[in-house]
mmCIF file with all atom_site columns, C-alpha atoms in Angstrom:
data_model
loop_
_atom_site.group_PDB
_atom_site.id
_atom_site.type_symbol
_atom_site.label_atom_id
_atom_site.label_alt_id
_atom_site.label_comp_id
_atom_site.label_asym_id
_atom_site.label_entity_id
_atom_site.label_seq_id
_atom_site.pdbx_PDB_ins_code
_atom_site.Cartn_x
_atom_site.Cartn_y
_atom_site.Cartn_z
_atom_site.occupancy
_atom_site.B_iso_or_equiv
_atom_site.pdbx_formal_charge
_atom_site.auth_seq_id
_atom_site.auth_comp_id
_atom_site.auth_asym_id
_atom_site.auth_atom_id
_atom_site.pdbx_PDB_model_num
ATOM 1   C CA . GLN A 1 1   ? 1.338   7.489   -8.083  1.00 92.00 ? 802 GLN A CA 1
ATOM 2   C CA . ILE A 1 2   ? 2.515   4.468   -7.762  1.00 93.00 ? 803 ILE A CA 1
ATOM 3   C CA . ASP A 1 3   ? 0.403   1.564   -7.001  1.00 95.00 ? 804 ASP A CA 1
ATOM 4   C CA . GLY A 1 4   ? 1.101   -2.238  -5.437  1.00 94.00 ? 805 GLY A CA 1
ATOM 5   C CA . VAL A 1 5   ? -0.297  -4.916  -4.025  1.00 95.00 ? 806 VAL A CA 1
ATOM 6   C CA . PHE A 1 6   ? 1.446   -6.540  -1.583  1.00 94.00 ? 807 PHE A CA 1
ATOM 7   C CA . LYS A 1 7   ? 1.378   -9.484  0.694   1.00 93.00 ? 808 LYS A CA 1
ATOM 8   C CA . THR A 1 8   ? 3.259   -10.467 3.741   1.00 91.00 ? 809 THR A CA 1
ATOM 9   C CA . PRO A 1 9   ? 4.965   -13.222 3.912   1.00 87.00 ? 810 PRO A CA 1
ATOM 10  C CA . VAL A 1 10  ? 3.542   -15.770 6.972   1.00 85.00 ? 811 VAL A CA 1
ATOM 11  C CA . ALA A 1 11  ? 6.405   -14.620 9.660   1.00 84.00 ? 812 ALA A CA 1
ATOM 12  C CA . LEU A 1 12  ? 7.658   -11.190 8.944   1.00 83.00 ? 813 LEU A CA 1
ATOM 13  C CA . LEU A 1 13  ? 11.907  -11.429 8.947   1.00 77.00 ? 814 LEU A CA 1
ATOM 14  C CA . ALA A 1 14  ? 13.450  -8.945  11.042  1.00 78.00 ? 815 ALA A CA 1
ATOM 15  C CA . THR A 1 15  ? 16.573  -9.157  9.101   1.00 77.00 ? 816 THR A CA 1
ATOM 16  C CA . GLY A 1 16  ? 14.219  -7.817  5.610   1.00 81.00 ? 817 GLY A CA 1
ATOM 17  C CA . ILE A 1 17  ? 13.956  -4.318  4.090   1.00 86.00 ? 818 ILE A CA 1
ATOM 18  C CA . VAL A 1 18  ? 11.184  -3.275  1.470   1.00 92.00 ? 819 VAL A CA 1
ATOM 19  C CA . ARG A 1 19  ? 11.125  0.019   -0.300  1.00 94.00 ? 820 ARG A CA 1
ATOM 20  C CA . PHE A 1 20  ? 9.086   0.815   -2.909  1.00 94.00 ? 821 PHE A CA 1
ATOM 21  C CA . GLY A 1 21  ? 7.901   3.674   -4.772  1.00 93.00 ? 822 GLY A CA 1
ATOM 22  C CA . PHE A 1 22  ? 10.172  6.197   -6.744  1.00 92.00 ? 823 PHE A CA 1
ATOM 23  C CA . LEU A 1 23  ? 12.877  4.819   -6.336  1.00 92.00 ? 824 LEU A CA 1
ATOM 24  C CA . ASP A 1 24  ? 17.366  6.341   -8.368  1.00 90.00 ? 825 ASP A CA 1
ATOM 25  C CA . SER A 1 25  ? 18.409  2.657   -7.288  1.00 86.00 ? 826 SER A CA 1
ATOM 26  C CA . LEU A 1 26  ? 17.380  -1.295  -7.148  1.00 84.00 ? 827 LEU A CA 1
ATOM 27  C CA . THR A 1 27  ? 20.195  -1.869  -4.457  1.00 81.00 ? 828 THR A CA 1
ATOM 28  C CA . ALA A 1 28  ? 20.336  -2.824  -1.329  1.00 82.00 ? 829 ALA A CA 1
ATOM 29  C CA . ALA A 1 29  ? 22.104  0.038   -0.779  1.00 84.00 ? 830 ALA A CA 1
ATOM 30  C CA . ALA A 1 30  ? 21.010  4.127   1.015   1.00 86.00 ? 831 ALA A CA 1
ATOM 31  C CA . VAL A 1 31  ? 18.387  5.801   -1.800  1.00 90.00 ? 832 VAL A CA 1
ATOM 32  C CA . THR A 1 32  ? 20.080  9.228   -3.309  1.00 90.00 ? 833 THR A CA 1
ATOM 33  C CA . ASP A 1 33  ? 17.405  10.535  -4.852  1.00 93.00 ? 834 ASP A CA 1
ATOM 34  C CA . GLY A 1 34  ? 13.190  8.965   -4.400  1.00 93.00 ? 835 GLY A CA 1
ATOM 35  C CA . CYS A 1 35  ? 10.005  9.314   -2.470  1.00 95.00 ? 836 CYS A CA 1
ATOM 36  C CA . TYR A 1 36  ? 9.256   5.667   -1.047  1.00 95.00 ? 837 TYR A CA 1
ATOM 37  C CA . ILE A 1 37  ? 7.446   3.444   1.611   1.00 96.00 ? 838 ILE A CA 1
ATOM 38  C CA . ASN A 1 38  ? 9.971   2.033   3.571   1.00 95.00 ? 839 ASN A CA 1
ATOM 39  C CA . MET A 1 39  ? 9.160   -1.240  5.285   1.00 93.00 ? 840 MET A CA 1
ATOM 40  C CA . ASP A 1 40  ? 11.458  -2.241  8.130   1.00 90.00 ? 841 ASP A CA 1
ATOM 41  C CA . GLY A 1 41  ? 11.433  -6.603  9.471   1.00 86.00 ? 842 GLY A CA 1
ATOM 42  C CA . THR A 1 42  ? 8.753   -5.900  12.362  1.00 90.00 ? 843 THR A CA 1
ATOM 43  C CA . GLY A 1 43  ? 6.356   -4.435  9.422   1.00 92.00 ? 844 GLY A CA 1
ATOM 44  C CA . GLN A 1 44  ? 6.305   -1.070  10.209  1.00 95.00 ? 845 GLN A CA 1
ATOM 45  C CA . ILE A 1 45  ? 5.385   1.602   7.833   1.00 96.00 ? 846 ILE A CA 1
ATOM 46  C CA . THR A 1 46  ? 6.925   4.928   7.120   1.00 97.00 ? 847 THR A CA 1
ATOM 47  C CA . GLY A 1 47  ? 6.978   7.438   3.294   1.00 97.00 ? 848 GLY A CA 1
ATOM 48  C CA . VAL A 1 48  ? 10.149  8.496   3.074   1.00 97.00 ? 849 VAL A CA 1
ATOM 49  C CA . ASN A 1 49  ? 11.823  11.561  0.780   1.00 96.00 ? 850 ASN A CA 1
ATOM 50  C CA . SER A 1 50  ? 15.134  11.332  -0.286  1.00 95.00 ? 851 SER A CA 1
ATOM 51  C CA . ASN A 1 51  ? 16.449  14.490  -1.860  1.00 94.00 ? 852 ASN A CA 1
ATOM 52  C CA . ASN A 1 52  ? 20.844  14.407  -2.929  1.00 93.00 ? 853 ASN A CA 1
ATOM 53  C CA . THR A 1 53  ? 20.919  12.115  0.231   1.00 92.00 ? 854 THR A CA 1
ATOM 54  C CA . ALA A 1 54  ? 18.893  14.560  3.111   1.00 94.00 ? 855 ALA A CA 1
ATOM 55  C CA . THR A 1 55  ? 16.025  12.733  4.099   1.00 95.00 ? 856 THR A CA 1
ATOM 56  C CA . SER A 1 56  ? 12.708  13.419  5.785   1.00 96.00 ? 857 SER A CA 1
ATOM 57  C CA . ALA A 1 57  ? 10.361  10.244  7.114   1.00 97.00 ? 858 ALA A CA 1
ATOM 58  C CA . THR A 1 58  ? 6.867   9.853   8.764   1.00 97.00 ? 859 THR A CA 1
ATOM 59  C CA . ALA A 1 59  ? 6.421   8.364   12.009  1.00 97.00 ? 860 ALA A CA 1
ATOM 60  C CA . VAL A 1 60  ? 5.071   5.256   11.549  1.00 97.00 ? 861 VAL A CA 1
ATOM 61  C CA . ILE A 1 61  ? 2.239   5.302   9.742   1.00 96.00 ? 862 ILE A CA 1
ATOM 62  C CA . THR A 1 62  ? 1.496   1.682   10.343  1.00 96.00 ? 863 THR A CA 1
ATOM 63  C CA . THR A 1 63  ? 2.717   -1.945  11.211  1.00 95.00 ? 864 THR A CA 1
ATOM 64  C CA . LEU A 1 64  ? 1.593   -4.467  9.174   1.00 94.00 ? 865 LEU A CA 1
ATOM 65  C CA . ALA A 1 65  ? 0.800   -8.095  10.121  1.00 94.00 ? 866 ALA A CA 1
ATOM 66  C CA . ALA A 1 66  ? 2.179   -10.820 8.782   1.00 91.00 ? 867 ALA A CA 1
ATOM 67  C CA . ASN A 1 67  ? 0.500   -13.031 6.277   1.00 93.00 ? 868 ASN A CA 1
ATOM 68  C CA . THR A 1 68  ? -1.698  -10.619 4.921   1.00 95.00 ? 869 THR A CA 1
ATOM 69  C CA . TRP A 1 69  ? -1.776  -8.697  1.796   1.00 96.00 ? 870 TRP A CA 1
ATOM 70  C CA . TYR A 1 70  ? -1.803  -4.759  1.873   1.00 96.00 ? 871 TYR A CA 1
ATOM 71  C CA . HIS A 1 71  ? -2.086  -1.912  -0.790  1.00 96.00 ? 872 HIS A CA 1
ATOM 72  C CA . PHE A 1 72  ? 0.064   0.905   -1.460  1.00 96.00 ? 873 PHE A CA 1
ATOM 73  C CA . ARG A 1 73  ? 0.331   4.373   -2.802  1.00 96.00 ? 874 ARG A CA 1
ATOM 74  C CA . VAL A 1 74  ? 2.538   6.874   -3.276  1.00 96.00 ? 875 VAL A CA 1
ATOM 75  C CA . LEU A 1 75  ? 1.010   9.824   -4.582  1.00 95.00 ? 876 LEU A CA 1
ATOM 76  C CA . VAL A 1 76  ? 3.125   12.626  -5.435  1.00 92.00 ? 877 VAL A CA 1
ATOM 77  C CA . ASN A 1 77  ? 0.603   16.720  -5.645  1.00 92.00 ? 878 ASN A CA 1
ATOM 78  C CA . SER A 1 78  ? 0.587   18.374  -9.166  1.00 88.00 ? 879 SER A CA 1
ATOM 79  C CA . ASP A 1 79  ? 3.016   20.821  -8.151  1.00 89.00 ? 880 ASP A CA 1
ATOM 80  C CA . ALA A 1 80  ? 5.375   17.779  -6.680  1.00 89.00 ? 881 ALA A CA 1
ATOM 81  C CA . THR A 1 81  ? 5.245   19.753  -3.618  1.00 94.00 ? 882 THR A CA 1
ATOM 82  C CA . SER A 1 82  ? 3.635   17.258  -0.987  1.00 95.00 ? 883 SER A CA 1
ATOM 83  C CA . ILE A 1 83  ? 4.272   13.192  -1.068  1.00 96.00 ? 884 ILE A CA 1
ATOM 84  C CA . GLN A 1 84  ? 1.348   10.967  0.347   1.00 97.00 ? 885 GLN A CA 1
ATOM 85  C CA . TYR A 1 85  ? 1.542   7.614   1.025   1.00 97.00 ? 886 TYR A CA 1
ATOM 86  C CA . THR A 1 86  ? -1.160  5.693   1.638   1.00 97.00 ? 887 THR A CA 1
ATOM 87  C CA . VAL A 1 87  ? -1.782  1.498   3.072   1.00 97.00 ? 888 VAL A CA 1
ATOM 88  C CA . TYR A 1 88  ? -5.276  0.490   2.200   1.00 97.00 ? 889 TYR A CA 1
ATOM 89  C CA . SER A 1 89  ? -6.336  -3.228  3.128   1.00 95.00 ? 890 SER A CA 1
ATOM 90  C CA . ASP A 1 90  ? -6.815  -6.188  0.873   1.00 91.00 ? 891 ASP A CA 1
ATOM 91  C CA . THR A 1 91  ? -10.457 -4.795  0.788   1.00 93.00 ? 892 THR A CA 1
ATOM 92  C CA . GLY A 1 92  ? -9.933  -1.348  -0.266  1.00 93.00 ? 893 GLY A CA 1
ATOM 93  C CA . THR A 1 93  ? -10.649 0.407   3.156   1.00 96.00 ? 894 THR A CA 1
ATOM 94  C CA . GLU A 1 94  ? -7.645  2.600   3.850   1.00 97.00 ? 895 GLU A CA 1
ATOM 95  C CA . ILE A 1 95  ? -5.905  1.692   7.000   1.00 97.00 ? 896 ILE A CA 1
ATOM 96  C CA . ALA A 1 96  ? -3.148  4.918   7.242   1.00 96.00 ? 897 ALA A CA 1
ATOM 97  C CA . THR A 1 97  ? -1.538  7.829   5.086   1.00 97.00 ? 898 THR A CA 1
ATOM 98  C CA . ALA A 1 98  ? 0.902   10.660  5.963   1.00 97.00 ? 899 ALA A CA 1
ATOM 99  C CA . ALA A 1 99  ? 1.846   13.366  4.156   1.00 97.00 ? 900 ALA A CA 1
ATOM 100 C CA . LEU A 1 100 ? 6.025   14.960  3.305   1.00 97.00 ? 901 LEU A CA 1
ATOM 101 C CA . THR A 1 101 ? 6.572   18.552  1.945   1.00 96.00 ? 902 THR A CA 1
ATOM 102 C CA . THR A 1 102 ? 10.944  18.022  2.596   1.00 96.00 ? 903 THR A CA 1
ATOM 103 C CA . ASN A 1 103 ? 13.497  16.588  1.023   1.00 95.00 ? 904 ASN A CA 1
ATOM 104 C CA . ILE A 1 104 ? 11.498  15.767  -2.583  1.00 93.00 ? 905 ILE A CA 1
ATOM 105 C CA . PRO A 1 105 ? 14.426  15.918  -5.051  1.00 91.00 ? 906 PRO A CA 1
ATOM 106 C CA . ALA A 1 106 ? 14.845  18.711  -7.068  1.00 84.00 ? 907 ALA A CA 1
ATOM 107 C CA . SER A 1 107 ? 13.310  18.503  -10.706 1.00 80.00 ? 908 SER A CA 1
ATOM 108 C CA . THR A 1 108 ? 17.067  17.945  -11.685 1.00 81.00 ? 909 THR A CA 1
ATOM 109 C CA . ARG A 1 109 ? 17.400  14.639  -9.858  1.00 83.00 ? 910 ARG A CA 1
ATOM 110 C CA . THR A 1 110 ? 16.155  11.622  -11.720 1.00 81.00 ? 911 THR A CA 1
ATOM 111 C CA . THR A 1 111 ? 14.394  8.828   -10.357 1.00 86.00 ? 912 THR A CA 1
ATOM 112 C CA . GLY A 1 112 ? 11.788  5.697   -11.300 1.00 82.00 ? 913 GLY A CA 1
ATOM 113 C CA . ALA A 1 113 ? 9.204   3.709   -10.797 1.00 88.00 ? 914 ALA A CA 1
ATOM 114 C CA . GLY A 1 114 ? 10.820  0.616   -8.624  1.00 87.00 ? 915 GLY A CA 1
ATOM 115 C CA . PHE A 1 115 ? 10.716  -2.244  -5.896  1.00 88.00 ? 916 PHE A CA 1
ATOM 116 C CA . VAL A 1 116 ? 13.574  -2.973  -3.798  1.00 90.00 ? 917 VAL A CA 1
ATOM 117 C CA . ALA A 1 117 ? 13.122  -6.286  -1.695  1.00 88.00 ? 918 ALA A CA 1
ATOM 118 C CA . HIS A 1 118 ? 16.253  -7.580  0.281   1.00 86.00 ? 919 HIS A CA 1
ATOM 119 C CA . SER A 1 119 ? 17.665  -8.895  3.319   1.00 83.00 ? 920 SER A CA 1
ATOM 120 C CA . THR A 1 120 ? 20.593  -8.545  5.798   1.00 80.00 ? 921 THR A CA 1
ATOM 121 C CA . GLY A 1 121 ? 20.744  -11.888 7.357   1.00 77.00 ? 922 GLY A CA 1
ATOM 122 C CA . THR A 1 122 ? 22.230  -15.283 5.019   1.00 79.00 ? 923 THR A CA 1
ATOM 123 C CA . THR A 1 123 ? 19.591  -17.834 5.204   1.00 76.00 ? 924 THR A CA 1
ATOM 124 C CA . ALA A 1 124 ? 17.336  -17.500 2.030   1.00 75.00 ? 925 ALA A CA 1
ATOM 125 C CA . SER A 1 125 ? 13.113  -16.576 3.176   1.00 77.00 ? 926 SER A CA 1
ATOM 126 C CA . ASP A 1 126 ? 10.016  -14.447 2.291   1.00 79.00 ? 927 ASP A CA 1
ATOM 127 C CA . ILE A 1 127 ? 10.350  -11.224 2.534   1.00 82.00 ? 928 ILE A CA 1
ATOM 128 C CA . ILE A 1 128 ? 7.389   -10.279 0.882   1.00 86.00 ? 929 ILE A CA 1
ATOM 129 C CA . ASN A 1 129 ? 5.123   -11.225 -1.907  1.00 87.00 ? 930 ASN A CA 1
ATOM 130 C CA . VAL A 1 130 ? 4.497   -8.600  -4.869  1.00 88.00 ? 931 VAL A CA 1
ATOM 131 C CA . ASP A 1 131 ? 1.236   -8.987  -7.071  1.00 90.00 ? 932 ASP A CA 1
ATOM 132 C CA . LEU A 1 132 ? 0.754   -5.566  -8.603  1.00 87.00 ? 933 LEU A CA 1
ATOM 133 C CA . ILE A 1 133 ? 2.806   -2.147  -9.913  1.00 87.00 ? 934 ILE A CA 1
ATOM 134 C CA . GLU A 1 134 ? 1.049   0.416   -11.329 1.00 90.00 ? 935 GLU A CA 1
ATOM 135 C CA . VAL A 1 135 ? 2.249   4.000   -11.921 1.00 89.00 ? 936 VAL A CA 1
ATOM 136 C CA . SER A 1 136 ? -0.444  6.209   -12.985 1.00 86.00 ? 937 SER A CA 1
ATOM 137 C CA . PHE A 1 137 ? 0.432   9.777   -14.718 1.00 79.00 ? 938 PHE A CA 1
ATOM 138 C CA . GLY A 1 138 ? -0.859  12.764  -14.552 1.00 72.00 ? 939 GLY A CA 1
ATOM 139 C CA . SER A 1 139 ? -3.918  11.148  -13.483 1.00 53.00 ? 940 SER A CA 1
ATOM 140 C CA . THR A 1 140 ? -6.431  12.760  -10.811 1.00 51.00 ? 941 THR A CA 1
ATOM 141 C CA . ASP A 1 141 ? -8.136  8.455   -10.192 1.00 47.00 ? 942 ASP A CA 1
ATOM 142 C CA . GLN A 1 142 ? -8.120  7.775   -6.228  1.00 45.00 ? 943 GLN A CA 1
ATOM 143 C CA . VAL A 1 143 ? -10.610 4.385   -6.891  1.00 42.00 ? 944 VAL A CA 1
ATOM 144 C CA . ASN A 1 144 ? -8.278  1.697   -5.122  1.00 43.00 ? 945 ASN A CA 1
ATOM 145 C CA . ARG A 1 145 ? -7.414  -0.136  -8.120  1.00 43.00 ? 946 ARG A CA 1
ATOM 146 C CA . GLY A 1 146 ? -5.150  -2.331  -6.205  1.00 43.00 ? 947 GLY A CA 1
ATOM 147 C CA . ALA A 1 147 ? -8.091  -3.675  -4.383  1.00 44.00 ? 948 ALA A CA 1
ATOM 148 C CA . ARG A 1 148 ? -8.056  -7.745  -4.062  1.00 41.00 ? 949 ARG A CA 1
ATOM 149 C CA . THR A 1 149 ? -11.879 -9.267  -4.337  1.00 38.00 ? 950 THR A CA 1
#
C-alpha cells in the first residue's frame, strides 16, 4: 500500500493534474503501467489502473475542497487482483472509497511509488502541498497513520 497526506491549494488550478500511487513514469505523459489516484483541476478524485496502456477508472470517488488536508491510500490486495482507492479527512475519517479489479499491471510490468503534479497552463501556480508519502509492503495494518493531529 501507499499512503500520502496532501493539502489542496488555496484555489484549485483548473489546469492542474496530480497522480499519486504506483506509477511507471514521473512525467506529464500518460501512465503506461500503474495503479494511482488521479486528481483533476477541479479537485475530482478517481482511481486508475493501467496495464500496458489499457486503462480502467473508477467513477469520481469524491471532489476535494480547496485549502484542505487529505490522506490518500492506494491498497493492493494480497493476491494483486483488486486495488482499493480511499480518501480520508484530515482527522482520519474515511470520506470515500472505490475499488478496481481490471487492468491491474501484470507482474511482468514494472511500477514504483510515485507522485506527479503538473499543469498544462503557462503560469506558475500551486497545485498541491505534500506532507507525507509512505509505502508499506506486506502490511495488514489499516491504521490511518497519515492523519494529522
